[in-house]
mmCIF file of C-alpha atoms in Angstrom:
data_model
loop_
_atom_site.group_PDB
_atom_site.id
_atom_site.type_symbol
_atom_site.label_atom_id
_atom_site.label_comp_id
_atom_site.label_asym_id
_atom_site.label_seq_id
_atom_site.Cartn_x
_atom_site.Cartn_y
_atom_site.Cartn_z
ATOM 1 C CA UNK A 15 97.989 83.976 26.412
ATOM 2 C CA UNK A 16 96.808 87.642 26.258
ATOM 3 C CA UNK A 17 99.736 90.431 25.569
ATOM 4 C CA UNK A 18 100.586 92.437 28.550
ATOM 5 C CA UNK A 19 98.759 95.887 28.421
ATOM 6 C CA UNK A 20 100.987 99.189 28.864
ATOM 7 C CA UNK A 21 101.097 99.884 32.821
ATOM 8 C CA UNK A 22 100.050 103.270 31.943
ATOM 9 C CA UNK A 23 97.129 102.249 29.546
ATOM 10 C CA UNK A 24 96.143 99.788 32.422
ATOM 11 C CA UNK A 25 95.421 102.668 34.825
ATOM 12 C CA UNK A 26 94.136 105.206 32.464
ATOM 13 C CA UNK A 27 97.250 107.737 32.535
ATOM 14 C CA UNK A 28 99.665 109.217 31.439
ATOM 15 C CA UNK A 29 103.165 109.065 31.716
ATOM 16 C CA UNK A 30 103.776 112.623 33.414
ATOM 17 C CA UNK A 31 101.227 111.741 35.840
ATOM 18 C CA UNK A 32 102.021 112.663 39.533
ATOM 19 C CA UNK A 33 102.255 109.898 42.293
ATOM 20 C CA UNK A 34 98.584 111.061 43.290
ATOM 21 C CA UNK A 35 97.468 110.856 39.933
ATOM 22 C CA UNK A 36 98.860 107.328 40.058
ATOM 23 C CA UNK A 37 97.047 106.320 43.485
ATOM 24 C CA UNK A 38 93.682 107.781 42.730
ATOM 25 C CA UNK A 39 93.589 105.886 39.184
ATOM 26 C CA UNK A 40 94.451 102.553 41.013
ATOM 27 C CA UNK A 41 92.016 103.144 44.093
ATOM 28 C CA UNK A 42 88.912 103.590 41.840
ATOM 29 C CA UNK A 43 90.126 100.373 39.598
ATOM 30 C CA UNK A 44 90.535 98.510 42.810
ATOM 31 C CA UNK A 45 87.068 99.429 44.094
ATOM 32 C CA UNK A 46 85.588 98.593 40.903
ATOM 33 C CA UNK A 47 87.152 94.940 40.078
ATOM 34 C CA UNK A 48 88.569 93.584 43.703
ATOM 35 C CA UNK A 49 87.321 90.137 43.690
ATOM 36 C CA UNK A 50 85.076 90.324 47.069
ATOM 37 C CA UNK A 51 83.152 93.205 45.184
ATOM 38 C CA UNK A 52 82.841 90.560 42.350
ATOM 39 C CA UNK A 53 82.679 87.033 43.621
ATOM 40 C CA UNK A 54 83.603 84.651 40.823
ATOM 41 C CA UNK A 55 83.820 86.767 37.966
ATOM 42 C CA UNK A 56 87.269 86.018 36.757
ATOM 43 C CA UNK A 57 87.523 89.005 34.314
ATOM 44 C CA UNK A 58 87.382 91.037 37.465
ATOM 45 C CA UNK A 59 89.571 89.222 38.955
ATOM 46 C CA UNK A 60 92.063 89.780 36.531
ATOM 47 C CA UNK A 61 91.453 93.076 35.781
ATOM 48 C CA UNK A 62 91.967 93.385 39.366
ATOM 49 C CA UNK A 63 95.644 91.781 38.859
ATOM 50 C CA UNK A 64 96.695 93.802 36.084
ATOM 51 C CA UNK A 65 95.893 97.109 38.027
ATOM 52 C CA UNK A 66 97.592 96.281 40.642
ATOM 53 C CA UNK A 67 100.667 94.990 39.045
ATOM 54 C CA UNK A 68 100.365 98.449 37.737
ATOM 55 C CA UNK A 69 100.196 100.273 40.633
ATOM 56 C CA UNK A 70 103.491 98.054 42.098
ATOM 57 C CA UNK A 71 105.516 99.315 39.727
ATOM 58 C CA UNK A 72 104.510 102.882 38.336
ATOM 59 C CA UNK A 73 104.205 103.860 42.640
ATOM 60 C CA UNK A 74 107.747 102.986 42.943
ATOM 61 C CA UNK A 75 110.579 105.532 41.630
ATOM 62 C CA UNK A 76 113.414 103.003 40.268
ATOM 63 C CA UNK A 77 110.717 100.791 39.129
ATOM 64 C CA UNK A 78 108.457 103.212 37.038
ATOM 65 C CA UNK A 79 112.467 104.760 36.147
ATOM 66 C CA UNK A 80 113.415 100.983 34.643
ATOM 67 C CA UNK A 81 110.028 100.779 32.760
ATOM 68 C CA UNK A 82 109.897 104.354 31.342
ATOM 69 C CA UNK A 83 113.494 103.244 30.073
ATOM 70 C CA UNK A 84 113.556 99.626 29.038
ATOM 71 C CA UNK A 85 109.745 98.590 29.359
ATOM 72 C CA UNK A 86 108.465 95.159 30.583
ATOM 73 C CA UNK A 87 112.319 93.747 30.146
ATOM 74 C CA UNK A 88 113.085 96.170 32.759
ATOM 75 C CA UNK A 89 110.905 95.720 35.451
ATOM 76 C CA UNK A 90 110.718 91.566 34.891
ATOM 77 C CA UNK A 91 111.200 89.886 37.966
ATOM 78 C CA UNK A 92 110.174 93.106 39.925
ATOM 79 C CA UNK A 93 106.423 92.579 40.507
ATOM 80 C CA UNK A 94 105.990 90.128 43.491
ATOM 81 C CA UNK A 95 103.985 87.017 42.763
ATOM 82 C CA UNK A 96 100.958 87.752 45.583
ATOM 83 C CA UNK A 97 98.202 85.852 47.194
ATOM 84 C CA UNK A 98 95.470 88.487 45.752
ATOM 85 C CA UNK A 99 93.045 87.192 48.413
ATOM 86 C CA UNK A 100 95.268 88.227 51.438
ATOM 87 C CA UNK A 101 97.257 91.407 49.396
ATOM 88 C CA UNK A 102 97.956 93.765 51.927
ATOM 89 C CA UNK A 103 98.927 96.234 49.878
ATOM 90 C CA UNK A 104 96.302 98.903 50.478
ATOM 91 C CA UNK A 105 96.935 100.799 53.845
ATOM 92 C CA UNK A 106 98.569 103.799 52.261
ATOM 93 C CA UNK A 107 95.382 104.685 49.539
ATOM 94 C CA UNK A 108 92.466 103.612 51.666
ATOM 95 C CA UNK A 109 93.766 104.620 54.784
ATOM 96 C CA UNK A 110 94.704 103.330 58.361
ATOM 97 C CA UNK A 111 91.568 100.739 57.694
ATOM 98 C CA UNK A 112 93.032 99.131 54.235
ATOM 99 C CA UNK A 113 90.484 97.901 51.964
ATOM 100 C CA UNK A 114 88.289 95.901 54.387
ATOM 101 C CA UNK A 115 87.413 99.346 55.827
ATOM 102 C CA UNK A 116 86.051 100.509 52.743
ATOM 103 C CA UNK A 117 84.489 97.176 51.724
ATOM 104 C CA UNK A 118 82.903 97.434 55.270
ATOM 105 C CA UNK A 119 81.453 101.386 54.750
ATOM 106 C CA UNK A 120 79.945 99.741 51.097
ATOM 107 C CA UNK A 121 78.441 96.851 52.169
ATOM 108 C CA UNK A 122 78.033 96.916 55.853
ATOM 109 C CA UNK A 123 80.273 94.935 58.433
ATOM 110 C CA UNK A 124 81.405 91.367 58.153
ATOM 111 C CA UNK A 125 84.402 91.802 55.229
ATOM 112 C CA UNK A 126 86.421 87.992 55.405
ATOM 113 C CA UNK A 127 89.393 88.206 52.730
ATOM 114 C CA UNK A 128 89.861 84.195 52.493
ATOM 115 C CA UNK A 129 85.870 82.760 53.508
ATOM 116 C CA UNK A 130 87.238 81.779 57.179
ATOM 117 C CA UNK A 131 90.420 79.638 55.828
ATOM 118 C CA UNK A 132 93.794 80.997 57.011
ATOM 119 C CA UNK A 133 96.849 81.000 54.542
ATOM 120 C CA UNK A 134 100.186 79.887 55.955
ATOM 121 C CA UNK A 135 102.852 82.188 56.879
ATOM 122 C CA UNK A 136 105.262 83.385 53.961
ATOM 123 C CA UNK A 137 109.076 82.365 54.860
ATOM 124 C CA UNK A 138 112.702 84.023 53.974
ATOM 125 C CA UNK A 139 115.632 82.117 53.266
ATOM 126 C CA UNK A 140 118.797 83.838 52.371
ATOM 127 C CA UNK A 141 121.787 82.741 49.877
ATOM 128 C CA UNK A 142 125.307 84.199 48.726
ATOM 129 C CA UNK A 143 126.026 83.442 45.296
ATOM 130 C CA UNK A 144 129.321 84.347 43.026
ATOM 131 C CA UNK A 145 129.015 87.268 41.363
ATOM 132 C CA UNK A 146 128.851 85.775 37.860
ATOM 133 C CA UNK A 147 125.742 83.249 38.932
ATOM 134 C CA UNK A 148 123.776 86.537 39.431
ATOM 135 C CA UNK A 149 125.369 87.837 36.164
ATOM 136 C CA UNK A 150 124.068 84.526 33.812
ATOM 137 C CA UNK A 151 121.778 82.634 36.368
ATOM 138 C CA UNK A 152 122.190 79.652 38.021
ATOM 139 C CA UNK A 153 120.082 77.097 40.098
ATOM 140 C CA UNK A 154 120.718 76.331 43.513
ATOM 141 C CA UNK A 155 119.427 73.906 45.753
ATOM 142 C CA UNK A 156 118.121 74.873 49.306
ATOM 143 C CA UNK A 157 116.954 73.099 52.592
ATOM 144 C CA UNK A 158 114.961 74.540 54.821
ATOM 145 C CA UNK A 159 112.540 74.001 57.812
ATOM 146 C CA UNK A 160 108.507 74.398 56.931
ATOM 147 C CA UNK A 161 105.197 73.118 58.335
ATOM 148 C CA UNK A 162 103.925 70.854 55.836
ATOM 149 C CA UNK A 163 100.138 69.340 55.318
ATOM 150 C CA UNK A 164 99.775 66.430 57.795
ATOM 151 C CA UNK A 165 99.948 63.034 56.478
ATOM 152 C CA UNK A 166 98.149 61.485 59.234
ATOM 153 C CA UNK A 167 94.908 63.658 58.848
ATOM 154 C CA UNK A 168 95.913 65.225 55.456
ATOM 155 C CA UNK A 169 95.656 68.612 56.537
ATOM 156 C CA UNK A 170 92.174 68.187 57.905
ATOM 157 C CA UNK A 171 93.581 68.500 61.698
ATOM 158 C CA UNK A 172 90.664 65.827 62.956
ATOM 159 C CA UNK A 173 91.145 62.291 64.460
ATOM 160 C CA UNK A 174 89.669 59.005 62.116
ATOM 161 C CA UNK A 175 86.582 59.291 61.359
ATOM 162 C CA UNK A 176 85.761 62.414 63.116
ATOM 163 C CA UNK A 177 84.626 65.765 61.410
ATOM 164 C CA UNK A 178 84.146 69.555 62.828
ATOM 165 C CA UNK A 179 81.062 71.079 64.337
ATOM 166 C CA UNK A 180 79.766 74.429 63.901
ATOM 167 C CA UNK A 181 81.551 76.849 66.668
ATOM 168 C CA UNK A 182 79.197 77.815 69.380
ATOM 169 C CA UNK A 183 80.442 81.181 69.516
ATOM 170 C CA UNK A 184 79.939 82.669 66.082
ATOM 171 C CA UNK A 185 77.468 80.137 64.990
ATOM 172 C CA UNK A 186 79.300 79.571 61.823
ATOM 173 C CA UNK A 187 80.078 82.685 60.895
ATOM 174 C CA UNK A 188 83.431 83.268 61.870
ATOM 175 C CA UNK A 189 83.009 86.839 63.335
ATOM 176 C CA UNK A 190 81.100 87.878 66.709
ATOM 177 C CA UNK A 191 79.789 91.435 66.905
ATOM 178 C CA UNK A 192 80.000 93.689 69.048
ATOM 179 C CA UNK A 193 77.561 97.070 69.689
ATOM 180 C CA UNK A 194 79.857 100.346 70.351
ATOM 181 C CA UNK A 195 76.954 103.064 70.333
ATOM 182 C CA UNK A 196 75.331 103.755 67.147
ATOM 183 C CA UNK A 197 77.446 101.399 65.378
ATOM 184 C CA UNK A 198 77.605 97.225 65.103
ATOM 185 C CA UNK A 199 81.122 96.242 64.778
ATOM 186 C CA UNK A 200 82.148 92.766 63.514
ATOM 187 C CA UNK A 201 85.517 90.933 64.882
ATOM 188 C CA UNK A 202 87.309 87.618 64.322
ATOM 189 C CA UNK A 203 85.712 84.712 66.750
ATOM 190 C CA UNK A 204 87.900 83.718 69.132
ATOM 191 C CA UNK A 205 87.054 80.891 69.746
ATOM 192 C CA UNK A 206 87.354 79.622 66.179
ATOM 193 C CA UNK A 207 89.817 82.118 64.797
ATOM 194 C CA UNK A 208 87.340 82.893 61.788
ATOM 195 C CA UNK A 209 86.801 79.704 60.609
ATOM 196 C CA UNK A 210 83.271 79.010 61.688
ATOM 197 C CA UNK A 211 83.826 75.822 63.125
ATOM 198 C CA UNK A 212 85.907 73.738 65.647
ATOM 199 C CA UNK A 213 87.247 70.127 65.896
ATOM 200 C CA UNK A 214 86.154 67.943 68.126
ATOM 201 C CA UNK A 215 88.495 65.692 67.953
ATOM 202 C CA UNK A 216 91.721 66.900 67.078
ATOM 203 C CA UNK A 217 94.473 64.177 65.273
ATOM 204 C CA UNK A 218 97.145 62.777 67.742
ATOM 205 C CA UNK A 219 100.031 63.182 65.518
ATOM 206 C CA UNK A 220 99.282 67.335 64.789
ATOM 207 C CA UNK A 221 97.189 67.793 67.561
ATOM 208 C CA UNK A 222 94.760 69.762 65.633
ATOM 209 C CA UNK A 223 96.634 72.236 63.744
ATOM 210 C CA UNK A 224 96.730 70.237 60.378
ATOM 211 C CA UNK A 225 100.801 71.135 59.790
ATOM 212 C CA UNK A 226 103.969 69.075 60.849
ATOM 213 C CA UNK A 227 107.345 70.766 61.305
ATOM 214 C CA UNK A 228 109.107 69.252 58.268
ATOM 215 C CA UNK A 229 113.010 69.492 56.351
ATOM 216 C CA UNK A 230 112.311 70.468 52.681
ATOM 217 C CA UNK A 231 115.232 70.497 49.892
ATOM 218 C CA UNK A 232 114.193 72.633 46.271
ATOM 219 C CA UNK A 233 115.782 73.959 43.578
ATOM 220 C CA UNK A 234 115.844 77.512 43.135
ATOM 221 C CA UNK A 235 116.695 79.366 39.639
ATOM 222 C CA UNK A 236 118.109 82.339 39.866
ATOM 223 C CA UNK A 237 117.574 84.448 36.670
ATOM 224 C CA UNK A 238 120.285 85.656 34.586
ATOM 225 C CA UNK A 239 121.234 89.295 35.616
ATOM 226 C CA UNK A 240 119.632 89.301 39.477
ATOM 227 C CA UNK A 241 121.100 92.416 41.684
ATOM 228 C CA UNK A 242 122.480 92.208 45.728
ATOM 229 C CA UNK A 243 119.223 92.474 47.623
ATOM 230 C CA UNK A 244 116.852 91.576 45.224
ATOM 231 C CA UNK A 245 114.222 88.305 45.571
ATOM 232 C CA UNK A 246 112.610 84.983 44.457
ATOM 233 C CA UNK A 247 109.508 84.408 45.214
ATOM 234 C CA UNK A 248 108.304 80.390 45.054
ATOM 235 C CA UNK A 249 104.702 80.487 45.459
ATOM 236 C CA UNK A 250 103.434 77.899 47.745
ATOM 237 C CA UNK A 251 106.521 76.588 49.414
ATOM 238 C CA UNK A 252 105.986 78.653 52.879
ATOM 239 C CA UNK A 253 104.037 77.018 55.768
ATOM 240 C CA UNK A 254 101.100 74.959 54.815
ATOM 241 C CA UNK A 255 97.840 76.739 56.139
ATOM 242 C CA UNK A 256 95.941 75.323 59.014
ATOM 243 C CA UNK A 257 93.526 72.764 58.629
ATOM 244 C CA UNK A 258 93.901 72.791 54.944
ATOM 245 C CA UNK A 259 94.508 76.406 54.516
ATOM 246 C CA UNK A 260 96.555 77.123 51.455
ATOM 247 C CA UNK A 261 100.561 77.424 51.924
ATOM 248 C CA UNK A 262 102.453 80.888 51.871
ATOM 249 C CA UNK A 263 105.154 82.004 49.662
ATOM 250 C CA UNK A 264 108.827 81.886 50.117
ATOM 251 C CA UNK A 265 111.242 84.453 49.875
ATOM 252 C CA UNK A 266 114.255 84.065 48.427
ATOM 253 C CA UNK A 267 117.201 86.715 49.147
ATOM 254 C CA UNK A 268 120.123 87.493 47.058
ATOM 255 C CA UNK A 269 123.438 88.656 48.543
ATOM 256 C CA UNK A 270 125.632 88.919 45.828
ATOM 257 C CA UNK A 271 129.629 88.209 46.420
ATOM 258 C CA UNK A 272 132.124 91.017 45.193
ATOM 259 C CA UNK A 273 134.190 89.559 42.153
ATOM 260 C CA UNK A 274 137.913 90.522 42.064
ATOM 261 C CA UNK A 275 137.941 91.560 38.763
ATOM 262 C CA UNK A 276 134.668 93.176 37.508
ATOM 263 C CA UNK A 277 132.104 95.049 39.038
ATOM 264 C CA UNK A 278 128.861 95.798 37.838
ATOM 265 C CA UNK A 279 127.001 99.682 37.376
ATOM 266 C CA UNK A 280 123.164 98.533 36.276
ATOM 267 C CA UNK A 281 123.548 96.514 33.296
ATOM 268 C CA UNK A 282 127.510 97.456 31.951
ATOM 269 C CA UNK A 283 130.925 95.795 33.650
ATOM 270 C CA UNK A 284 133.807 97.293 34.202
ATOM 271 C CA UNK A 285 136.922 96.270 34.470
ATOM 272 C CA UNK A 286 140.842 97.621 34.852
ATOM 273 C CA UNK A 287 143.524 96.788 32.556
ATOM 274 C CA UNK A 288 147.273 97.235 32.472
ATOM 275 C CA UNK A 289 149.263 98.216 29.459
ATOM 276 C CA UNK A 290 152.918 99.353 29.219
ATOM 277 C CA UNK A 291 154.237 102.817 28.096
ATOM 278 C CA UNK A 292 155.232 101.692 24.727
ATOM 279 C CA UNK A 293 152.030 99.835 24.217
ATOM 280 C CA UNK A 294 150.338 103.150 25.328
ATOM 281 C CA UNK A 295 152.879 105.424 23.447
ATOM 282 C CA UNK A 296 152.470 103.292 19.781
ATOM 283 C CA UNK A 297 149.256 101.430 20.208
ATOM 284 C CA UNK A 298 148.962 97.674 20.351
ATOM 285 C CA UNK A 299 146.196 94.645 20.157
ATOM 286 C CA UNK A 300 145.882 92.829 23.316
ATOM 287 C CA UNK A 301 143.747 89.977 24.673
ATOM 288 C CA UNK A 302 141.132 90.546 27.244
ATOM 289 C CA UNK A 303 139.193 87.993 29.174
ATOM 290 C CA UNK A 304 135.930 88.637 29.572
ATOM 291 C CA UNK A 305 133.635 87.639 33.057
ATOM 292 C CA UNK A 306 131.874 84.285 30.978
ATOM 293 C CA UNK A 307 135.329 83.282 30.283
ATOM 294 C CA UNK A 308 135.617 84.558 26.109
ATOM 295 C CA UNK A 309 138.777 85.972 25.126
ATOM 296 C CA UNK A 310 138.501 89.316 23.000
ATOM 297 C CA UNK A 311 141.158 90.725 20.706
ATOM 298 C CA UNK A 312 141.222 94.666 21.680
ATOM 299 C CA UNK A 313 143.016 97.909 20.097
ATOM 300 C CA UNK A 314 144.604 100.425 21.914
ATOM 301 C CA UNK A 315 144.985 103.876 20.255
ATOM 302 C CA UNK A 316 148.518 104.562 20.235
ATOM 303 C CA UNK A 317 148.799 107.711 22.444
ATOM 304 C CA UNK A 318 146.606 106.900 24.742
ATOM 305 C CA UNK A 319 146.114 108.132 28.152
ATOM 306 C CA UNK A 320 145.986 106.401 31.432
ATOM 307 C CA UNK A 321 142.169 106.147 32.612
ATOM 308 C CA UNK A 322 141.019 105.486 29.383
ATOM 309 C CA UNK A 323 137.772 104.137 28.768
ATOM 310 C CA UNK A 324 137.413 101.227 26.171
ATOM 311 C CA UNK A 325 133.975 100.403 25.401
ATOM 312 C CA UNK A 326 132.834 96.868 24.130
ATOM 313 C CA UNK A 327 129.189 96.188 23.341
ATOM 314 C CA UNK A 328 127.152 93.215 24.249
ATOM 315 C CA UNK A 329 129.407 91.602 26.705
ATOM 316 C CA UNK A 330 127.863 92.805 29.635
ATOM 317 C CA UNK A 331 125.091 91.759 32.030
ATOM 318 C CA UNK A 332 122.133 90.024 29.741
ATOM 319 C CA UNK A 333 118.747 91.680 30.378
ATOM 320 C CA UNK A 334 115.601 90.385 28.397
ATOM 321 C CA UNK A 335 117.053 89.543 24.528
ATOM 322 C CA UNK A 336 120.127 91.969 25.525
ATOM 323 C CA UNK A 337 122.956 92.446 27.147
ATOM 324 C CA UNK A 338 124.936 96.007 28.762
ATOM 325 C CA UNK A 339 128.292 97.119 27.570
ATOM 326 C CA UNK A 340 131.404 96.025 29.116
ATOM 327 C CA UNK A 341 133.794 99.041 30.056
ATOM 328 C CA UNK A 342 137.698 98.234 30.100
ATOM 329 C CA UNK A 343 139.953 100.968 31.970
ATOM 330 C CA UNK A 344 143.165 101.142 30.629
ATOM 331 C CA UNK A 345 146.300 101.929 33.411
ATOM 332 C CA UNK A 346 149.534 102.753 32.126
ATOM 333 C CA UNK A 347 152.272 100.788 34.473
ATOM 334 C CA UNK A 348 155.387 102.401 35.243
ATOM 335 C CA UNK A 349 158.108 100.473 35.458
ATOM 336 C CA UNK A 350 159.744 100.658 38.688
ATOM 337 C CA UNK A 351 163.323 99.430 37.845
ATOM 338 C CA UNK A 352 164.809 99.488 34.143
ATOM 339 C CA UNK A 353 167.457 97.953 32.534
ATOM 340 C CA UNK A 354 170.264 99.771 31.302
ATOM 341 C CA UNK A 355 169.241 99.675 27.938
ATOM 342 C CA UNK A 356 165.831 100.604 28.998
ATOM 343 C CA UNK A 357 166.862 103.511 30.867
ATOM 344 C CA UNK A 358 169.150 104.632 28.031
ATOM 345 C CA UNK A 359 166.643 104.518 25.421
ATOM 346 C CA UNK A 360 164.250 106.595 27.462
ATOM 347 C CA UNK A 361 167.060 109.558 28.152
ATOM 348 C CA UNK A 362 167.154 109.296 24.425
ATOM 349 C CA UNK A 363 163.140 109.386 24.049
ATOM 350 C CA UNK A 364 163.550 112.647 26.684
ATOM 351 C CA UNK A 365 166.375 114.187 24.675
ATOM 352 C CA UNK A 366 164.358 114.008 21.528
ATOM 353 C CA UNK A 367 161.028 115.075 22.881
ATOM 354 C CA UNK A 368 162.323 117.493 24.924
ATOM 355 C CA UNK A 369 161.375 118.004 28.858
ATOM 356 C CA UNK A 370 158.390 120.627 29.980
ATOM 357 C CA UNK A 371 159.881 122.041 33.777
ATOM 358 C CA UNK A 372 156.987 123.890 34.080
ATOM 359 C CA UNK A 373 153.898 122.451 33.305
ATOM 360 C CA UNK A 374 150.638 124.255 33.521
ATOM 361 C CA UNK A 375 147.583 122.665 34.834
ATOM 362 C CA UNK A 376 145.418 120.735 32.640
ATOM 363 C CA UNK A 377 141.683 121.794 32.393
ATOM 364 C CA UNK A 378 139.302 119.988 34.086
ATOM 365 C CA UNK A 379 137.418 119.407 30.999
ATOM 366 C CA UNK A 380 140.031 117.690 29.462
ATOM 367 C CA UNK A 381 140.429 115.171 31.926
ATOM 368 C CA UNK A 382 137.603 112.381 30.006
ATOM 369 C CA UNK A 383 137.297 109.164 31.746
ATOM 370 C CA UNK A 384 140.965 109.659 33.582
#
């Protein structure tokens, strides 16, 4: 399998370029390879991919920000998984008309994405998972409704025996034109909704359409690291087409429960801690459980402040061969009651130490992580 190619070197730019510079690259690579420009040459195809996997991710701001920073690891997961021969994805460089417009000005009228077969609709599902699944991934199962290929007719939609005829309409074609002045514009048939041809005798048990309403159960795997909001995308487990049309995508949603501990900022944790005055005052080594369970041995700087910031590497959220920091907060606790003893030894502490009564304000500067 061929290396991925550097997003910029794939559009012929360079990293400072503007989000114009990054359209008008694309637009002339998509002009050049899209497949219905090049009918089955796959190196256009491909090179029609790559471009616009490109595009996807140096167009967006916190995409082309986690690539400029961390590279392919960065953006992994973040570049949908499309149906190339339906993309949609072209309204805002060619205009109000998309691609088929321009396809149309090249080459005349009559531009058909998918050859007259219809693709089944794309489907969301939604899940909640804990909030250390998305940290370290996880697999969950799902059931959901779908319409699946027909068993009766196998997708084909016709009755034993029987076939399809050539729509009377279009003629085969799929599209019926229509003169408006100087001009010859081509439409969908609607009589055979592009397909170019019509049963005659539809199958009794899907009455035509080819799909069946249907219960599915899959597993899903949810990679290590997913944020609240992002998706999975499982190719070919939406809707079966039509008669035999290919099935759309489904769309998986991540909500992401709140933990009560830890909470995550990109790829570090953070977490609070509680340490007494003396432990604060003189330093100590304390134990720390960490979100996958580990328990860490850490040292605390005698004389340190509350609001400290304790950083320890490589036990945060795993991204590629890595993993973030995880951030422990320190609070001194003030003891609420003492014991006599306590109380006697701390009128001591104050005796020795001496008291400040007027205290001047403490530069903002100062202040660190408090």
């Amino acid at each position: 399998m061929a290396a991925k190619r550097d997003y910029y070197e794939v559009l012929g730019i360079e990293k400072s370029a503007s989000k114009d510079d990054i359209k008008k690259a694309y637009r002339k690579l998509a002009i050049q390879y899209h497949p219905d420009k090049n009918p089955g040459d796959k190196q256009a195809e491909e090179k029609f991919k790559e471009a616009t996997e490109a595009y996807e991710i140096l167009a967006d701001d916190q995409k082309k920000s986690a690539y400029d920073q961390f590279g392919f690891a960065g953006v992994e997961g973040m570049s949908g998984n499309h149906d190339w021969s339906n993309f949609r994805g072209f309204e805002d460089i060619f205009g109000e008309g998309g691609f088929g417009s321009i396809f149309e000005n090249f080459f005349g009228g009559g531009f058909r994405r998918s050859g007259g077969v219809r693709g089944g609709a794309n489907l969301r599902y939604d899940i909640e998972i804990p909030f250390k699944d998305a940290i370290f991934g996880t697999k969950v199962e799902i059931q959901y409704s779908h319409n699946e290929s027909c068993k009766t007719c196998k997708g084909a939609g016709t009755a034993d025996g029987s076939g399809k005829k050539t729509c009377p309409i279009c003629r085969g074609s799929g599209q019926v034109r229509h003169s408006q002045g100087f001009f010859s514009v081509a439409t969908t048939c609607h009589n055979c909704h592009g397909e170019g041809s019509i049963i005659e005798k539809p199958c009794s048990d899907c009455g035509g359409s080819g799909t069946k309403k249907a219960r599915q159960k899959i597993m899903v795997t949810i990679p290590a690291g997913v944020e609240n909001g992002k998706r999975v995308v499982i190719p070919k487990q939406g809707d079966a087409g039509p008669n035999g049309g290919p099935a759309g995508d489904l769309y998986v949603f991540i909500r992401v429960k709140p933990h009560e501990y830890f909470e995550r900022q990109a790829y570090d944790l953070y977490c609070a801690v509680p340490i007494s005055v003396s432990q604060a005052a003189l330093g100590a080594d304390i134990h720390v459980s960490t979100l996958d369970n580990k328990t860490i041995k850490v040292k605390i700087p005698a004389g340190v402040q509350n609001g400290k910031m304790l950083r320890i590497r490589d036990e945060g959220v795993p991204w590629g061969n890595q993993r973030g920091n995880l951030y422990i907060k320190l609070m001194v606790q003030i003891p609420e009651k003492l014991s006599r003893r306590g109380k006697e030894l701390l009128e001591e502490l104050a005796k020795i130490e001496g008291q400040n009564d007027s205290p001047k304000p403490i530069p903002l500067s100062q202040l660190g992580d408090v």
